[in-house]
Amino acid sequence: MIGELEGKVAFVTGAAGGIGLGLARAFAEAGMKVALADIDGALLAESVAELEQSGGRVLAVPLDVVDRSAWREAAQMVEGKLGPVQLLCNNAGVSTLGMPFDTVEPHVWDKVVAINLTGVYNGVHTFLGGMRAAGGGHIVNTSSIGGMLASADLSPYVATKFAVVGLSEALRKELAGLGIGVSVLCPGAVRSRLWRTSRPIRGLPDIDTPPDDLSGQSGRASGMDPYEVGLRVVDGVRSNQPYIFTHAQYKASFADRFQAILAGVDRAAAFALPKQLRD
Ligand SMILES: NC(=O)c1ccc[n+]([C@@H]2O[C@H](COP(=O)([O-])OP(=O)(O)OC[C@H]3O[C@@H](n4cnc5c(N)ncnc54)[C@H](O)[C@@H]3O)[C@@H](O)[C@H]2O)c1
């Protein structure tokens, strides 16, 4: 759909660190011009400077994905400096790992939905018109393995990441005829700062170094190198893959989930209606 990546423009949110920076690095190495957007302006400046030093054609874009007027300004800035955006990666997100449902206050729910789901809508809404006018493009939305397989004590994250899978599948069907590809990225554990960037959402004070016990923390201090995720996404975009997974070990859990769904469908077929409704 997007064809050759060389010389084209990518826009990546949540790109100051972690997976977003891994995507930006891989796109820059593939010859793309890359706009890196993030709410953390200081870290963003450092990361962009680092990519520039290694020869990347990159641009820092301060952006809160929840702020629609900031999206419009970001698009104008990027289109003015780099050209029309052909690859959009809605990657910014926060986690609620270790939060039982009864600790999820309404303001936490609203914030997670705003960043993880509405932030994706805002990105697509901002750039779809340009891709449509250009006759093609590609959108990658970052969900998670948690957007395919539910876990306890993670309900706002799971709900929003399942929604990102659904939104991506619907868009893929809707936009295929316009030459616009859509992929959903579903990573397993990836090394990032999600444990830290999600602390305010969980009502925890900021800290510099990962705590020894991350079991109740949001995100990972260990896991796959984000650059490896970036390489997998470059491959997925080039071949317009609907699903980009990073870890293969969840296959049995997928089979269990599909089995449970099929069993539910079979029960619908076998359901014995009361006699008066059968006649
Ligand atoms: N790390 C993992 O193991 C893992 C696994 C599955 C999915 N993910 C998903 O990957 C994506 C990236 O997370 P990461 O693990 O690289 O964490 P990260 O914290 O290193 O990166 C997320 C970035 O998003 C930015 N951000 C947060 N709120 C924002 C907002 N409102 N507007 C703009 N930027 C904002 C943060 O400043 C941060 O730089 C998230 O959507 C996350 O849910 C991560």
Coordinates of N, CA and C in Angstrom, one line a residue, residues 17 20 25-26 30 36 46 52 74 86-87 108 116 164 189 208 213 215 219 221 229 231 253 256 263:
G17 N 10.8 7.7 23.7 CA 11.5 6.5 24.3 C 10.8 5.2 23.9
G20 N 8.2 3.5 20.7 CA 8.1 4.6 19.7 C 9.4 5.0 19.1
R25 N 13.6 4.9 14.9 CA 15.0 4.5 14.5 C 15.0 3.6 13.3
A26 N 14.1 2.6 13.3 CA 14.0 1.7 12.2 C 13.5 2.4 10.9
A30 N 15.5 3.1 7.4 CA 14.9 2.6 6.1 C 14.8 3.8 5.1
L36 N 9.0 12.7 15.3 CA 8.8 12.0 16.6 C 8.0 12.9 17.5
E46 N 16.3 15.0 23.5 CA 17.5 14.1 23.6 C 17.4 13.0 22.5
E52 N 19.5 12.2 15.0 CA 20.1 13.1 14.0 C 21.6 12.9 13.9
A74 N 0.5 20.2 15.0 CA 1.6 19.2 14.7 C 1.6 18.9 13.3
Q86 N 2.9 9.9 5.2 CA 2.4 8.6 4.5 C 2.3 7.5 5.5
L87 N 3.0 7.6 6.6 CA 2.9 6.5 7.6 C 2.7 7.1 9.0
V108 N -9.2 8.0 36.5 CA -8.2 7.1 35.9 C -8.7 6.5 34.7
N116 N -5.2 6.1 25.4 CA -5.0 4.9 24.7 C -5.9 4.7 23.5
V164 N -8.5 -0.8 20.5 CA -7.5 -0.5 19.4 C -7.5 -1.6 18.4
A189 N 6.3 -8.4 26.1 CA 7.2 -7.6 26.9 C 8.3 -6.9 26.1
D208 N 13.2 7.8 39.7 CA 14.2 7.7 38.6 C 14.5 6.3 38.1
D213 N 11.1 -4.7 42.7 CA 9.9 -5.5 42.5 C 9.0 -4.7 41.5
S215 N 6.5 -6.2 40.0 CA 5.2 -6.9 39.9 C 4.0 -6.0 40.0
G219 N 4.3 -1.7 33.3 CA 5.3 -1.8 32.2 C 6.5 -2.6 32.6
A221 N 10.9 -3.2 32.7 CA 12.2 -2.7 32.7 C 13.1 -3.7 31.9
V229 N 11.6 -4.4 17.8 CA 10.2 -4.2 17.4 C 10.1 -3.3 16.2
L231 N 12.1 -3.1 13.7 CA 12.5 -3.8 12.5 C 11.3 -4.7 12.0
S253 N -2.3 -19.7 24.3 CA -3.3 -18.9 24.9 C -4.3 -18.4 23.9
D256 N -6.7 -21.3 23.2 CA -7.6 -21.4 24.4 C -8.8 -20.4 24.2
A263 N -16.8 -22.5 21.5 CA -17.7 -23.2 22.4 C -19.0 -22.4 22.7

